[in-house]
PDB file of C-alpha atoms in Angstrom:
ATOM      1  CA  MET E1363     -49.242  39.391  99.691  1.00 39.00           C
ATOM      2  CA  GLU E1364     -52.053  37.156  98.547  1.00 44.00           C
ATOM      3  CA  GLN E1365     -52.854  39.568  95.735  1.00 42.00           C
ATOM      4  CA  ARG E1366     -49.329  39.491  94.361  1.00 45.00           C
ATOM      5  CA  GLU E1367     -49.387  35.697  94.222  1.00 53.00           C
ATOM      6  CA  ASN E1368     -52.225  35.942  91.638  1.00 64.00           C
ATOM      7  CA  VAL E1369     -49.627  37.192  89.127  1.00 82.00           C
ATOM      8  CA  THR E1370     -47.252  34.292  88.650  1.00 86.00           C
ATOM      9  CA  GLU E1371     -45.975  35.403  85.246  1.00 90.00           C
ATOM     10  CA  PHE E1372     -45.694  38.406  82.959  1.00 93.00           C
ATOM     11  CA  VAL E1373     -46.668  38.450  79.285  1.00 92.00           C
ATOM     12  CA  LEU E1374     -44.075  40.122  77.043  1.00 92.00           C
ATOM     13  CA  LEU E1375     -45.258  41.758  73.826  1.00 90.00           C
ATOM     14  CA  GLY E1376     -41.714  41.669  72.453  1.00 88.00           C
ATOM     15  CA  LEU E1377     -40.276  43.844  69.697  1.00 90.00           C
ATOM     16  CA  THR E1378     -42.683  43.011  66.879  1.00 89.00           C
ATOM     17  CA  GLN E1379     -45.868  41.048  66.266  1.00 88.00           C
ATOM     18  CA  SER E1380     -44.831  40.192  62.707  1.00 90.00           C
ATOM     19  CA  VAL E1381     -43.892  36.511  62.262  1.00 90.00           C
ATOM     20  CA  GLN E1382     -41.463  37.413  59.475  1.00 93.00           C
ATOM     21  CA  GLY E1383     -39.943  40.146  61.623  1.00 92.00           C
ATOM     22  CA  GLN E1384     -39.479  37.731  64.515  1.00 93.00           C
ATOM     23  CA  ARG E1385     -37.669  35.245  62.256  1.00 93.00           C
ATOM     24  CA  ILE E1386     -35.308  37.967  61.058  1.00 95.00           C
ATOM     25  CA  LEU E1387     -34.660  39.138  64.617  1.00 95.00           C
ATOM     26  CA  PHE E1388     -34.028  35.539  65.704  1.00 96.00           C
ATOM     27  CA  VAL E1389     -31.214  35.158  63.148  1.00 96.00           C
ATOM     28  CA  VAL E1390     -29.768  38.628  63.828  1.00 96.00           C
ATOM     29  CA  PHE E1391     -29.832  38.282  67.632  1.00 96.00           C
ATOM     30  CA  LEU E1392     -28.400  34.763  67.508  1.00 96.00           C
ATOM     31  CA  LEU E1393     -25.532  36.001  65.340  1.00 96.00           C
ATOM     32  CA  ILE E1394     -24.907  39.002  67.611  1.00 95.00           C
ATOM     33  CA  TYR E1395     -24.984  36.852  70.754  1.00 96.00           C
ATOM     34  CA  THR E1396     -22.563  34.317  69.224  1.00 95.00           C
ATOM     35  CA  VAL E1397     -20.125  37.088  68.265  1.00 93.00           C
ATOM     36  CA  THR E1398     -20.468  38.609  71.750  1.00 93.00           C
ATOM     37  CA  VAL E1399     -19.708  35.399  73.636  1.00 94.00           C
ATOM     38  CA  VAL E1400     -16.955  34.166  71.307  1.00 92.00           C
ATOM     39  CA  GLY E1401     -15.304  37.597  71.099  1.00 90.00           C
ATOM     40  CA  SER E1402     -15.476  38.210  74.841  1.00 91.00           C
ATOM     41  CA  LEU E1403     -14.152  34.752  75.762  1.00 91.00           C
ATOM     42  CA  LEU E1404     -11.361  35.118  73.190  1.00 90.00           C
ATOM     43  CA  ILE E1405     -10.238  38.341  74.881  1.00 90.00           C
ATOM     44  CA  VAL E1406     -10.470  36.704  78.322  1.00 91.00           C
ATOM     45  CA  LEU E1407      -8.368  33.719  77.214  1.00 89.00           C
ATOM     46  CA  THR E1408      -5.827  35.962  75.488  1.00 88.00           C
ATOM     47  CA  ALA E1409      -5.482  38.180  78.569  1.00 87.00           C
ATOM     48  CA  VAL E1410      -5.026  35.125  80.805  1.00 87.00           C
ATOM     49  CA  LEU E1411      -2.753  32.989  78.607  1.00 85.00           C
ATOM     50  CA  SER E1412      -0.577  35.559  76.839  1.00 84.00           C
ATOM     51  CA  PRO E1413       2.675  36.323  78.731  1.00 79.00           C
ATOM     52  CA  THR E1414       3.009  39.673  76.917  1.00 81.00           C
ATOM     53  CA  LEU E1415      -0.273  41.019  78.312  1.00 82.00           C
ATOM     54  CA  ASP E1416       0.758  41.239  81.953  1.00 83.00           C
ATOM     55  CA  ALA E1417      -0.112  44.933  82.404  1.00 87.00           C
ATOM     56  CA  PRO E1418      -3.020  45.825  84.730  1.00 90.00           C
ATOM     57  CA  MET E1419      -4.919  47.264  81.747  1.00 88.00           C
ATOM     58  CA  TYR E1420      -5.294  43.794  80.213  1.00 89.00           C
ATOM     59  CA  PHE E1421      -6.249  42.297  83.570  1.00 92.00           C
ATOM     60  CA  PHE E1422      -9.176  44.725  83.711  1.00 92.00           C
ATOM     61  CA  LEU E1423      -9.942  44.365  79.992  1.00 90.00           C
ATOM     62  CA  GLY E1424     -10.267  40.609  80.428  1.00 91.00           C
ATOM     63  CA  TYR E1425     -12.796  41.053  83.227  1.00 93.00           C
ATOM     64  CA  LEU E1426     -14.657  43.741  81.269  1.00 92.00           C
ATOM     65  CA  SER E1427     -15.113  41.230  78.454  1.00 91.00           C
ATOM     66  CA  PHE E1428     -16.183  38.594  80.986  1.00 93.00           C
ATOM     67  CA  MET E1429     -18.836  40.976  82.330  1.00 94.00           C
ATOM     68  CA  ASP E1430     -19.998  41.818  78.804  1.00 92.00           C
ATOM     69  CA  ALA E1431     -20.547  38.146  78.016  1.00 93.00           C
ATOM     70  CA  PHE E1432     -22.586  37.500  81.149  1.00 94.00           C
ATOM     71  CA  TYR E1433     -24.454  40.806  80.927  1.00 94.00           C
ATOM     72  CA  SER E1434     -25.617  39.823  77.451  1.00 93.00           C
ATOM     73  CA  THR E1435     -26.395  36.283  78.662  1.00 94.00           C
ATOM     74  CA  SER E1436     -28.680  37.656  81.384  1.00 93.00           C
ATOM     75  CA  ILE E1437     -31.289  38.633  78.774  1.00 93.00           C
ATOM     76  CA  THR E1438     -30.322  37.784  75.168  1.00 94.00           C
ATOM     77  CA  PRO E1439     -30.864  33.960  75.226  1.00 95.00           C
ATOM     78  CA  ASN E1440     -34.386  34.397  76.651  1.00 94.00           C
ATOM     79  CA  THR E1441     -35.129  37.039  74.027  1.00 94.00           C
ATOM     80  CA  ILE E1442     -33.927  34.728  71.243  1.00 95.00           C
ATOM     81  CA  ILE E1443     -35.989  31.783  72.516  1.00 94.00           C
ATOM     82  CA  ASP E1444     -39.106  33.952  72.908  1.00 93.00           C
ATOM     83  CA  LEU E1445     -38.894  34.893  69.221  1.00 93.00           C
ATOM     84  CA  LEU E1446     -39.793  31.269  68.422  1.00 91.00           C
ATOM     85  CA  TYR E1447     -43.084  31.411  70.324  1.00 89.00           C
ATOM     86  CA  GLU E1448     -46.287  33.310  69.664  1.00 86.00           C
ATOM     87  CA  LYS E1449     -46.970  33.914  73.365  1.00 88.00           C
ATOM     88  CA  LYS E1450     -43.971  35.175  75.303  1.00 91.00           C
ATOM     89  CA  THR E1451     -44.096  34.817  79.071  1.00 92.00           C
ATOM     90  CA  ILE E1452     -41.680  35.023  81.975  1.00 93.00           C
ATOM     91  CA  SER E1453     -42.395  33.859  85.519  1.00 92.00           C
ATOM     92  CA  PHE E1454     -42.276  36.305  88.410  1.00 91.00           C
ATOM     93  CA  GLN E1455     -39.176  34.679  89.915  1.00 92.00           C
ATOM     94  CA  ALA E1456     -37.419  34.491  86.533  1.00 94.00           C
ATOM     95  CA  CYS E1457     -38.247  38.161  86.019  1.00 94.00           C
ATOM     96  CA  MET E1458     -36.671  39.094  89.365  1.00 94.00           C
ATOM     97  CA  THR E1459     -33.626  36.936  88.565  1.00 95.00           C
ATOM     98  CA  GLN E1460     -33.226  38.636  85.194  1.00 95.00           C
ATOM     99  CA  LEU E1461     -33.560  42.067  86.782  1.00 94.00           C
ATOM    100  CA  PHE E1462     -30.924  41.207  89.397  1.00 95.00           C
ATOM    101  CA  THR E1463     -28.346  39.649  87.041  1.00 95.00           C
ATOM    102  CA  GLU E1464     -28.761  42.396  84.432  1.00 93.00           C
ATOM    103  CA  HIS E1465     -28.067  45.122  86.998  1.00 93.00           C
ATOM    104  CA  LEU E1466     -25.360  43.089  88.737  1.00 95.00           C
ATOM    105  CA  PHE E1467     -23.198  42.835  85.627  1.00 95.00           C
ATOM    106  CA  SER E1468     -24.045  46.289  84.251  1.00 92.00           C
ATOM    107  CA  GLY E1469     -23.395  47.870  87.666  1.00 93.00           C
ATOM    108  CA  ALA E1470     -20.091  46.039  88.078  1.00 95.00           C
ATOM    109  CA  GLU E1471     -19.119  47.121  84.550  1.00 93.00           C
ATOM    110  CA  VAL E1472     -19.850  50.763  85.377  1.00 92.00           C
ATOM    111  CA  PHE E1473     -17.506  50.679  88.375  1.00 94.00           C
ATOM    112  CA  LEU E1474     -14.888  48.732  86.426  1.00 94.00           C
ATOM    113  CA  LEU E1475     -14.889  51.451  83.752  1.00 91.00           C
ATOM    114  CA  VAL E1476     -14.008  53.919  86.530  1.00 93.00           C
ATOM    115  CA  VAL E1477     -11.146  51.661  87.602  1.00 94.00           C
ATOM    116  CA  MET E1478      -9.902  51.421  84.024  1.00 91.00           C
ATOM    117  CA  ALA E1479      -9.961  55.220  83.681  1.00 91.00           C
ATOM    118  CA  TYR E1480      -7.906  55.518  86.875  1.00 92.00           C
ATOM    119  CA  ASP E1481      -5.499  52.902  85.526  1.00 91.00           C
ATOM    120  CA  ARG E1482      -5.002  54.896  82.296  1.00 88.00           C
ATOM    121  CA  TYR E1483      -4.546  58.112  84.292  1.00 89.00           C
ATOM    122  CA  LEU E1484      -1.729  56.590  86.326  1.00 91.00           C
ATOM    123  CA  ALA E1485      -0.098  54.931  83.292  1.00 87.00           C
ATOM    124  CA  ILE E1486      -0.034  58.160  81.256  1.00 85.00           C
ATOM    125  CA  CYS E1487       0.171  60.924  83.854  1.00 85.00           C
ATOM    126  CA  ARG E1488       2.184  59.143  86.585  1.00 86.00           C
ATOM    127  CA  PRO E1489       4.259  56.573  84.646  1.00 84.00           C
ATOM    128  CA  LEU E1490       7.091  56.393  87.204  1.00 86.00           C
ATOM    129  CA  HIS E1491       4.718  55.401  90.005  1.00 87.00           C
ATOM    130  CA  TYR E1492       2.334  53.323  87.877  1.00 89.00           C
ATOM    131  CA  LEU E1493       3.567  49.794  88.570  1.00 87.00           C
ATOM    132  CA  THR E1494       4.203  50.603  92.235  1.00 90.00           C
ATOM    133  CA  ILE E1495       0.630  51.788  92.763  1.00 91.00           C
ATOM    134  CA  MET E1496      -1.145  49.341  90.451  1.00 92.00           C
ATOM    135  CA  ASN E1497       0.357  46.161  91.858  1.00 92.00           C
ATOM    136  CA  GLN E1498      -1.499  42.845  91.733  1.00 91.00           C
ATOM    137  CA  ARG E1499      -3.025  43.263  95.184  1.00 94.00           C
ATOM    138  CA  VAL E1500      -4.461  46.694  94.325  1.00 95.00           C
ATOM    139  CA  CYS E1501      -5.827  45.420  90.998  1.00 94.00           C
ATOM    140  CA  VAL E1502      -7.649  42.528  92.683  1.00 96.00           C
ATOM    141  CA  LEU E1503      -8.973  44.853  95.394  1.00 96.00           C
ATOM    142  CA  MET E1504     -10.325  47.305  92.792  1.00 96.00           C
ATOM    143  CA  LEU E1505     -11.957  44.456  90.885  1.00 96.00           C
ATOM    144  CA  LEU E1506     -13.631  43.211  94.077  1.00 97.00           C
ATOM    145  CA  LEU E1507     -14.891  46.724  94.816  1.00 96.00           C
ATOM    146  CA  ALA E1508     -16.417  46.848  91.330  1.00 96.00           C
ATOM    147  CA  TRP E1509     -18.230  43.552  91.974  1.00 97.00           C
ATOM    148  CA  VAL E1510     -19.425  44.747  95.393  1.00 97.00           C
ATOM    149  CA  GLY E1511     -20.705  47.982  93.846  1.00 95.00           C
ATOM    150  CA  GLY E1512     -22.566  46.022  91.174  1.00 95.00           C
ATOM    151  CA  PHE E1513     -24.027  43.644  93.765  1.00 96.00           C
ATOM    152  CA  LEU E1514     -25.329  46.461  95.977  1.00 94.00           C
ATOM    153  CA  HIS E1515     -26.746  48.240  92.936  1.00 92.00           C
ATOM    154  CA  ALA E1516     -28.634  45.095  91.865  1.00 94.00           C
ATOM    155  CA  LEU E1517     -29.710  44.259  95.416  1.00 94.00           C
ATOM    156  CA  LEU E1518     -31.506  47.596  95.762  1.00 90.00           C
ATOM    157  CA  HIS E1519     -33.618  46.746  92.711  1.00 90.00           C
ATOM    158  CA  ILE E1520     -34.660  43.396  94.146  1.00 92.00           C
ATOM    159  CA  ILE E1521     -35.455  44.852  97.575  1.00 90.00           C
ATOM    160  CA  PHE E1522     -37.872  47.358  96.060  1.00 87.00           C
ATOM    161  CA  PHE E1523     -39.343  45.392  93.150  1.00 89.00           C
ATOM    162  CA  HIS E1524     -39.769  41.998  94.814  1.00 87.00           C
ATOM    163  CA  ASN E1525     -42.050  43.521  97.422  1.00 84.00           C
ATOM    164  CA  LEU E1526     -44.270  45.414  94.968  1.00 87.00           C
ATOM    165  CA  PRO E1527     -47.812  44.006  94.611  1.00 87.00           C
ATOM    166  CA  PHE E1528     -48.559  42.809  91.054  1.00 88.00           C
ATOM    167  CA  CYS E1529     -52.235  41.909  90.979  1.00 84.00           C
ATOM    168  CA  GLY E1530     -52.903  42.553  87.281  1.00 76.00           C
ATOM    169  CA  PRO E1531     -52.708  43.402  84.462  1.00 84.00           C
ATOM    170  CA  ASN E1532     -49.551  41.464  83.654  1.00 89.00           C
ATOM    171  CA  VAL E1533     -48.876  42.447  80.026  1.00 91.00           C
ATOM    172  CA  THR E1534     -45.779  44.582  79.363  1.00 90.00           C
ATOM    173  CA  ASP E1535     -44.719  46.140  76.072  1.00 90.00           C
ATOM    174  CA  HIS E1536     -41.124  44.953  76.311  1.00 90.00           C
ATOM    175  CA  PHE E1537     -38.938  41.937  75.539  1.00 92.00           C
ATOM    176  CA  GLY E1538     -37.614  41.544  79.084  1.00 90.00           C
ATOM    177  CA  CYS E1539     -38.006  42.694  82.666  1.00 91.00           C
ATOM    178  CA  ASP E1540     -37.061  46.339  83.048  1.00 87.00           C
ATOM    179  CA  THR E1541     -37.665  48.825  85.821  1.00 88.00           C
ATOM    180  CA  TYR E1542     -40.129  51.331  84.355  1.00 87.00           C
ATOM    181  CA  PRO E1543     -42.391  48.751  82.640  1.00 88.00           C
ATOM    182  CA  LEU E1544     -42.569  46.840  85.938  1.00 89.00           C
ATOM    183  CA  LEU E1545     -43.459  50.008  87.851  1.00 88.00           C
ATOM    184  CA  LYS E1546     -46.313  50.540  85.399  1.00 87.00           C
ATOM    185  CA  LEU E1547     -47.730  47.082  86.227  1.00 89.00           C
ATOM    186  CA  ALA E1548     -47.579  47.430  90.005  1.00 87.00           C
ATOM    187  CA  CYS E1549     -51.003  47.972  91.587  1.00 87.00           C
ATOM    188  CA  THR E1550     -49.860  50.477  94.211  1.00 84.00           C
ATOM    189  CA  ASP E1551     -48.365  53.943  94.459  1.00 82.00           C
ATOM    190  CA  THR E1552     -44.828  53.535  93.070  1.00 81.00           C
ATOM    191  CA  HIS E1553     -43.654  57.126  93.591  1.00 82.00           C
ATOM    192  CA  ILE E1554     -41.049  56.241  96.223  1.00 82.00           C
ATOM    193  CA  THR E1555     -39.768  53.273  94.216  1.00 81.00           C
ATOM    194  CA  ALA E1556     -39.589  55.424  91.074  1.00 83.00           C
ATOM    195  CA  VAL E1557     -37.541  58.077  92.878  1.00 83.00           C
ATOM    196  CA  THR E1558     -35.226  55.323  94.137  1.00 82.00           C
ATOM    197  CA  VAL E1559     -34.757  53.993  90.601  1.00 81.00           C
ATOM    198  CA  VAL E1560     -33.878  57.460  89.312  1.00 80.00           C
ATOM    199  CA  ALA E1561     -31.467  57.960  92.218  1.00 80.00           C
ATOM    200  CA  ASN E1562     -29.933  54.501  91.921  1.00 81.00           C
ATOM    201  CA  ASP E1563     -29.671  54.268  88.127  1.00 85.00           C
ATOM    202  CA  GLY E1564     -29.873  57.836  86.852  1.00 85.00           C
ATOM    203  CA  ALA E1565     -27.627  59.500  89.428  1.00 85.00           C
ATOM    204  CA  ILE E1566     -24.991  56.776  89.084  1.00 87.00           C
ATOM    205  CA  CYS E1567     -25.011  57.125  85.284  1.00 89.00           C
ATOM    206  CA  VAL E1568     -24.702  60.918  85.274  1.00 90.00           C
ATOM    207  CA  THR E1569     -22.147  61.121  88.092  1.00 91.00           C
ATOM    208  CA  ILE E1570     -19.832  58.425  86.812  1.00 92.00           C
ATOM    209  CA  PHE E1571     -20.160  59.509  83.166  1.00 92.00           C
ATOM    210  CA  THR E1572     -19.192  63.062  84.168  1.00 92.00           C
ATOM    211  CA  LEU E1573     -16.229  61.821  86.221  1.00 91.00           C
ATOM    212  CA  LEU E1574     -15.062  59.625  83.341  1.00 91.00           C
ATOM    213  CA  LEU E1575     -15.259  62.482  80.837  1.00 90.00           C
ATOM    214  CA  ILE E1576     -13.257  64.729  83.185  1.00 91.00           C
ATOM    215  CA  SER E1577     -10.710  61.955  83.771  1.00 89.00           C
ATOM    216  CA  TYR E1578     -10.153  61.278  80.080  1.00 88.00           C
ATOM    217  CA  GLY E1579     -10.057  65.040  79.458  1.00 88.00           C
ATOM    218  CA  VAL E1580      -7.165  65.332  81.948  1.00 87.00           C
ATOM    219  CA  ILE E1581      -5.454  62.331  80.350  1.00 85.00           C
ATOM    220  CA  LEU E1582      -5.769  63.706  76.806  1.00 83.00           C
ATOM    221  CA  ARG E1583      -4.483  67.094  77.927  1.00 84.00           C
ATOM    222  CA  SER E1584      -1.367  65.480  79.400  1.00 81.00           C
ATOM    223  CA  LEU E1585      -0.499  63.773  76.080  1.00 77.00           C
ATOM    224  CA  LYS E1586       1.446  66.841  74.971  1.00 75.00           C
ATOM    225  CA  ASN E1587       4.287  65.694  77.229  1.00 70.00           C
ATOM    226  CA  LEU E1588       4.606  62.323  75.454  1.00 70.00           C
ATOM    227  CA  SER E1589       6.589  61.341  72.391  1.00 72.00           C
ATOM    228  CA  ARG E1590       4.851  60.904  69.035  1.00 75.00           C
ATOM    229  CA  GLU E1591       4.788  57.124  69.442  1.00 73.00           C
ATOM    230  CA  GLY E1592       3.570  57.438  73.017  1.00 71.00           C
ATOM    231  CA  LYS E1593       0.789  59.813  71.941  1.00 74.00           C
ATOM    232  CA  HIS E1594      -0.377  57.402  69.246  1.00 74.00           C
ATOM    233  CA  LYS E1595      -0.454  54.442  71.651  1.00 73.00           C
ATOM    234  CA  ALA E1596      -2.211  56.440  74.382  1.00 74.00           C
ATOM    235  CA  LEU E1597      -4.765  57.864  71.943  1.00 76.00           C
ATOM    236  CA  SER E1598      -5.499  54.399  70.588  1.00 74.00           C
ATOM    237  CA  THR E1599      -6.051  52.958  74.065  1.00 75.00           C
ATOM    238  CA  CYS E1600      -7.996  55.907  75.468  1.00 79.00           C
ATOM    239  CA  GLY E1601      -9.994  56.226  72.251  1.00 80.00           C
ATOM    240  CA  SER E1602     -11.321  52.681  72.602  1.00 80.00           C
ATOM    241  CA  HIS E1603     -12.098  53.250  76.291  1.00 81.00           C
ATOM    242  CA  ILE E1604     -13.952  56.515  75.578  1.00 86.00           C
ATOM    243  CA  THR E1605     -15.962  54.822  72.811  1.00 86.00           C
ATOM    244  CA  VAL E1606     -17.018  52.043  75.195  1.00 86.00           C
ATOM    245  CA  VAL E1607     -17.942  54.619  77.852  1.00 87.00           C
ATOM    246  CA  VAL E1608     -20.109  56.643  75.430  1.00 89.00           C
ATOM    247  CA  LEU E1609     -21.856  53.536  74.067  1.00 87.00           C
ATOM    248  CA  PHE E1610     -22.639  52.390  77.600  1.00 86.00           C
ATOM    249  CA  PHE E1611     -23.652  55.620  79.319  1.00 90.00           C
ATOM    250  CA  VAL E1612     -25.546  57.630  76.703  1.00 89.00           C
ATOM    251  CA  PRO E1613     -28.436  55.097  76.412  1.00 87.00           C
ATOM    252  CA  CYS E1614     -28.336  54.652  80.198  1.00 86.00           C
ATOM    253  CA  ILE E1615     -28.733  58.391  80.798  1.00 88.00           C
ATOM    254  CA  PHE E1616     -31.544  58.687  78.235  1.00 86.00           C
ATOM    255  CA  THR E1617     -33.392  55.759  79.820  1.00 85.00           C
ATOM    256  CA  TYR E1618     -33.056  56.541  83.526  1.00 84.00           C
ATOM    257  CA  VAL E1619     -32.443  60.290  83.852  1.00 83.00           C
ATOM    258  CA  ARG E1620     -36.056  61.328  83.321  1.00 80.00           C
ATOM    259  CA  PRO E1621     -39.470  60.969  84.965  1.00 77.00           C
ATOM    260  CA  PRO E1622     -40.428  57.282  85.413  1.00 75.00           C
ATOM    261  CA  VAL E1623     -42.607  56.875  82.339  1.00 78.00           C
ATOM    262  CA  THR E1624     -42.387  54.271  79.581  1.00 79.00           C
ATOM    263  CA  LEU E1625     -41.791  55.454  76.015  1.00 81.00           C
ATOM    264  CA  PRO E1626     -42.226  53.422  72.797  1.00 82.00           C
ATOM    265  CA  ILE E1627     -38.516  53.873  72.015  1.00 86.00           C
ATOM    266  CA  ASP E1628     -37.410  52.361  75.339  1.00 87.00           C
ATOM    267  CA  LYS E1629     -37.463  48.729  74.269  1.00 89.00           C
ATOM    268  CA  TYR E1630     -35.541  49.470  71.066  1.00 89.00           C
ATOM    269  CA  LEU E1631     -32.977  51.436  73.048  1.00 89.00           C
ATOM    270  CA  ALA E1632     -32.766  48.466  75.437  1.00 89.00           C
ATOM    271  CA  VAL E1633     -31.857  46.262  72.461  1.00 91.00           C
ATOM    272  CA  PHE E1634     -28.871  48.518  71.846  1.00 90.00           C
ATOM    273  CA  TYR E1635     -27.432  48.552  75.373  1.00 89.00           C
ATOM    274  CA  THR E1636     -28.268  44.946  76.330  1.00 91.00           C
ATOM    275  CA  ILE E1637     -27.621  43.106  73.051  1.00 92.00           C
ATOM    276  CA  VAL E1638     -25.625  45.263  70.627  1.00 91.00           C
ATOM    277  CA  THR E1639     -23.223  47.133  72.945  1.00 90.00           C
ATOM    278  CA  PRO E1640     -21.809  43.958  74.600  1.00 91.00           C
ATOM    279  CA  MET E1641     -20.900  42.783  71.081  1.00 90.00           C
ATOM    280  CA  LEU E1642     -19.264  46.096  70.130  1.00 88.00           C
ATOM    281  CA  ASN E1643     -17.102  46.333  73.257  1.00 83.00           C
ATOM    282  CA  PRO E1644     -14.784  43.363  72.488  1.00 80.00           C
ATOM    283  CA  LEU E1645     -14.593  44.403  68.828  1.00 81.00           C
ATOM    284  CA  ILE E1646     -13.580  47.954  69.773  1.00 82.00           C
ATOM    285  CA  SER E1647     -11.062  46.728  72.358  1.00 74.00           C
ATOM    286  CA  THR E1648      -9.464  44.365  69.837  1.00 74.00           C
ATOM    287  CA  LEU E1649      -9.488  46.396  66.629  1.00 67.00           C
ATOM    288  CA  ARG E1650      -7.933  49.472  68.267  1.00 68.00           C
ATOM    289  CA  ASN E1651      -5.326  47.607  70.303  1.00 72.00           C
ATOM    290  CA  GLY E1652      -2.250  46.379  68.453  1.00 73.00           C
ATOM    291  CA  GLU E1653      -0.825  44.498  71.454  1.00 77.00           C
ATOM    292  CA  MET E1654      -4.047  42.524  71.873  1.00 80.00           C
ATOM    293  CA  GLN E1655      -4.115  41.654  68.165  1.00 78.00           C
ATOM    294  CA  ASN E1656      -0.473  40.495  68.228  1.00 81.00           C
ATOM    295  CA  ALA E1657      -1.084  38.414  71.353  1.00 82.00           C
ATOM    296  CA  MET E1658      -4.075  36.728  69.697  1.00 80.00           C
ATOM    297  CA  LYS E1659      -1.984  35.940  66.590  1.00 80.00           C
ATOM    298  CA  LYS E1660       0.808  34.433  68.705  1.00 80.00           C
ATOM    299  CA  LEU E1661      -1.644  32.274  70.647  1.00 77.00           C
ATOM    300  CA  TRP E1662      -3.216  31.106  67.372  1.00 75.00           C
ATOM    301  CA  ILE E1663       0.208  30.230  65.907  1.00 75.00           C
ATOM    302  CA  ARG E1664       1.189  28.421  69.119  1.00 71.00           C
ATOM    303  CA  LYS E1665      -2.064  26.426  69.020  1.00 65.00           C
ATOM    304  CA  LYS E1666      -1.477  25.374  65.387  1.00 61.00           C
ATOM    305  CA  GLN E1667       2.045  24.200  66.243  1.00 60.00           C
TER     306      GLN E1667
END
């Protein structure tokens, strides 16, 4: 315990040592983060305030955007600020907080994507029973289960990583606190913790990604029973959901479904799923959803009046 207290902070090498490169990344990341937060909050406000978006799908979409905004906030602002300094450090407690919040929101988002797939299955394959099953009470319960799943997922990380001894070195080739780089810095045998990370992160990614692909496969197969207009609307909605799922899970599987070793590409892949993907999700959800676009236009017109 006394040894671990010697390491009070970690030194982050970041994405590049070039001053010019850091300035460019500062502008790019700031722009991406602004678009992420503004876009996500716009979807949340539209889902809450628009009377036409009272379907369960938009209830879940609003919370998905909320999670995206806070997931990005768990790491992007620190990354942006660090680009202004030559030496980038993060305290041990701040590192644990970042690790917890990052996995809390990403874990909750994973389970919410499952809920959204189930919602689309009922809406398309069981339309007569849809509103009876997906009533407000069930929607809230499913949302709470997603949050509980995310919390337990994040809690496991803290239980294992907070108790690891970090007695030096404390330099990590990353821009934030991530599982495998932290395991590399621990001055003890991390085999059990590494297996837990693979089981907790990797198994969840593979299992849920497989279930989601099967679910959307069943949904797409059932489209033959719909009208032409119904097929177009269902394809548009499911297409955006599938795109979000692929963007989220493919980097996750590449990162965590493998032996616990750090690769040079890891931190650049982390940029994609922690900074870029949260920006793409609200854009995909909006651009491919006519009802959401119309609701946003109506709210904008109402505000101007």
